[in-house]
mmCIF file of C-alpha atoms in Angstrom:
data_model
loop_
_atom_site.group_PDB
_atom_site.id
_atom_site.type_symbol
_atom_site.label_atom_id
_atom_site.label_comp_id
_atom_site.label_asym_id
_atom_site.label_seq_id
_atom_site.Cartn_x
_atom_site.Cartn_y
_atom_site.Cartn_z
ATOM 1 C CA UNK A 1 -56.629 -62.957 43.579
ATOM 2 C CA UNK A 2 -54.781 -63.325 46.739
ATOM 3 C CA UNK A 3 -53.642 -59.447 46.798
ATOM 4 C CA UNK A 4 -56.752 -58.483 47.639
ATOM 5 C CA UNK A 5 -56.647 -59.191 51.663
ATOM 6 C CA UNK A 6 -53.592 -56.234 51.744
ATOM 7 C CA UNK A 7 -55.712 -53.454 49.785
ATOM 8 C CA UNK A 8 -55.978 -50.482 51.819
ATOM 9 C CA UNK A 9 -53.493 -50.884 54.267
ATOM 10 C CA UNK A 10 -51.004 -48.567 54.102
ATOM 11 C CA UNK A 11 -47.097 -49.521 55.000
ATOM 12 C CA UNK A 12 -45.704 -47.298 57.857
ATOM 13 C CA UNK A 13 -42.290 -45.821 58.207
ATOM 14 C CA UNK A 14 -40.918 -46.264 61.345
ATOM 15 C CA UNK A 15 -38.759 -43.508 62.850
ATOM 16 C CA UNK A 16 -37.872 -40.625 65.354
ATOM 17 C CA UNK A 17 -39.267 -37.104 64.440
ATOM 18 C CA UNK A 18 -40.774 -34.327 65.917
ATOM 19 C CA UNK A 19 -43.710 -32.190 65.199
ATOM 20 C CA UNK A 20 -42.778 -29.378 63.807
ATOM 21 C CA UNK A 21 -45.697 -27.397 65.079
ATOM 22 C CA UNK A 22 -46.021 -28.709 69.124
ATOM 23 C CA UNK A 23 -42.600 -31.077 69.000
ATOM 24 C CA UNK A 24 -44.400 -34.022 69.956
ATOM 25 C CA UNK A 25 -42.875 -37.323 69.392
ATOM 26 C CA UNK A 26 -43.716 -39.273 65.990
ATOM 27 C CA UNK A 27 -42.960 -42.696 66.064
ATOM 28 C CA UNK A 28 -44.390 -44.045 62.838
ATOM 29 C CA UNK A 29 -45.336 -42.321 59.532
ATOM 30 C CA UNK A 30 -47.316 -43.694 56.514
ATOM 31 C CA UNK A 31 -44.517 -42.189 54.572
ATOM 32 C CA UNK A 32 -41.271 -41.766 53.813
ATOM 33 C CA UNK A 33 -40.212 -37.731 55.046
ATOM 34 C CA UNK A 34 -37.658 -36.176 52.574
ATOM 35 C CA UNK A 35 -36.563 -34.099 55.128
ATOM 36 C CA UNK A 36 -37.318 -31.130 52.915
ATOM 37 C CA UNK A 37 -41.105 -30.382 54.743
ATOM 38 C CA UNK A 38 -42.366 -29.869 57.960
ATOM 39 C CA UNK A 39 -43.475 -33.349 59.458
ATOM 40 C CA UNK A 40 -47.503 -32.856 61.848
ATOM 41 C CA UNK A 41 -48.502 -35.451 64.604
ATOM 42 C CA UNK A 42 -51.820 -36.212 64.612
ATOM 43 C CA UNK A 43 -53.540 -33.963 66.073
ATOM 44 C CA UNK A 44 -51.594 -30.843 64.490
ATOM 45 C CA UNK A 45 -52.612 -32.456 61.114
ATOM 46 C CA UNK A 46 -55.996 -32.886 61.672
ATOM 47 C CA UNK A 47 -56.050 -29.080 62.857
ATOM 48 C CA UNK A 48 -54.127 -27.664 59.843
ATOM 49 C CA UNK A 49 -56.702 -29.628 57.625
ATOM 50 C CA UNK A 50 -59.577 -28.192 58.970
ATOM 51 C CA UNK A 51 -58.151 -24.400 59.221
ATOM 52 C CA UNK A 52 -57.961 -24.524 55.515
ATOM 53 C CA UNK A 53 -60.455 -22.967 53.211
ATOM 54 C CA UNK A 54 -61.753 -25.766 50.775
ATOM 55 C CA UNK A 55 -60.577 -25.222 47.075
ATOM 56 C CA UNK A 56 -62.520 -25.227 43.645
ATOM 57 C CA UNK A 57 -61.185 -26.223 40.791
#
C-alpha cells in the first residue's frame, strides 16, 4: 500500500492574507479560508491556543 508514504502530510493553500490580529503576511495555509473567519499567523495562533481555558466534556 503505496499511500502510505503521503499520510500525515497535510496539502497547503497557497495565498496572500493577513493576520487579522498583528497583519502579518501569510503566505501558505493548510486550508482553504472561506473568507467568513478571521485568518492567525503563527505565532498569533499559537497564543490564542494557549489563552484559552481547556474544556470538559
Amino acid at each position: 500500500m503505496d499511500n502510505q508514504s503521503n499520510f500525515g502530510q497535510r496539502q497547503m493553500v497557497q495565498g496572500d492574507w493577513k493576520c487579522s490580529e498583528c497583519k502579518a503576511e501569510i503566505k501558505e495555509l493548510p486550508f482553504e479560508p472561506d473568507g467568513d473567519r478571521p485568518l492567525f499567523c503563527r505565532d498569533c495562533h499559537r497564543n490564542r491556543k494557549g489563552s484559552r481555558p481547556d474544556r470538559n466534556f
